[in-house]
């Protein structure tokens, strides 16, 4: 399918342009808790929805990483952004690497928050059944969010996350994107890339831990650094928003 300009918000007016890519469970609203604290004088941020999510719920597609990348590049072109940095949460972390590869010379820096590596994610049969089944089972979505935040956060927050996920994504897109981020392996394409990278891991995220980052991102990107948040799991935007903004903007500004 041809690329589309995704629905998006733009915040700030600074010279360093940044596109923030959401994860599997959220639309662009996943970044809402950090937005009040972003430096709009130094940066301009764009927050798009993927096809099948948020205001793009009714835009159909193949729901692949390559398609996300094409659409994000189309957005950058529409905004007139020749160069830009990328922030990616979870699934957005692997999608932003596809953008980098498909827009050579345009991406300045990458920031991955609990970011899926370019190799995808291995699953045993039981875990795959949970993740795949969660497309139609809200309880499965809740179990995944609880697991990846260390089984330590309040029930009402878990319920809110599930409700947002159900409201802001179609089951078809949600299920297809699982294959995209979990079973797409292009790590040989990124290995040795000199793009500066910051990967942020939550100490309470057993799925995409600091050890996973060391064995993937830090192996493939010679200019990568790792930061671990002691008080976060998989959702640093919700769990530690102020620390996250500080880490992102400190890295992007250097």
Coordinates of N, CA and C in Angstrom, one line a residue, residues 3 12 29 39 44 48 52 73 76 113 124 131 155 164 171 199 208-209 223 232 235 242 244:
X3 N 2.3 4.9 1.2 CA 2.4 5.5 2.5 C 1.3 6.5 2.7
X12 N 5.9 21.9 20.6 CA 7.1 22.6 20.6 C 7.5 23.2 19.3
X29 N -1.3 8.7 22.5 CA -1.6 9.1 23.9 C -0.8 8.5 24.9
X39 N 10.8 20.0 26.6 CA 11.4 21.3 26.3 C 11.0 21.8 24.8
X44 N 11.2 20.1 18.8 CA 9.8 20.0 18.2 C 9.5 18.5 18.2
X48 N 2.8 10.4 16.2 CA 1.8 9.8 15.3 C 1.1 8.6 15.9
X52 N -4.5 1.5 12.3 CA -5.2 0.6 13.2 C -5.3 1.1 14.6
X73 N 8.2 8.2 7.5 CA 9.0 9.0 6.6 C 8.1 9.9 5.8
X76 N 7.4 12.8 8.2 CA 8.6 13.7 8.2 C 8.6 14.6 7.0
X113 N 12.9 3.1 24.6 CA 12.3 2.9 26.0 C 11.8 1.5 26.0
X124 N 8.3 -18.8 24.3 CA 7.9 -20.2 24.4 C 6.4 -20.3 24.0
X131 N 0.2 -13.9 24.5 CA 0.3 -12.7 23.8 C -0.6 -12.7 22.6
X155 N -4.1 -2.0 40.7 CA -5.1 -2.5 39.8 C -5.8 -1.5 38.9
X164 N -7.7 1.6 27.7 CA -7.1 2.4 26.6 C -6.7 1.6 25.4
X171 N -8.6 -5.0 17.0 CA -8.0 -6.3 17.3 C -7.2 -6.8 16.1
X199 N 19.4 3.4 25.1 CA 18.3 2.4 25.4 C 18.1 2.5 26.9
X208 N 12.0 -7.2 28.7 CA 13.0 -6.4 27.9 C 13.9 -5.7 28.9
X209 N 14.7 -6.6 29.6 CA 15.5 -6.2 30.7 C 16.8 -5.5 30.2
X223 N 27.8 2.9 19.1 CA 27.6 4.2 19.9 C 26.4 4.1 20.7
X232 N 11.1 1.7 37.5 CA 10.2 1.5 36.3 C 10.2 0.0 35.9
X235 N 6.8 0.6 31.3 CA 6.1 1.8 31.0 C 6.7 3.0 31.7
X242 N 9.2 12.1 34.9 CA 10.2 13.2 34.9 C 11.6 12.7 34.7
X244 N 12.4 10.2 32.9 CA 12.4 9.8 31.5 C 12.7 11.0 30.6

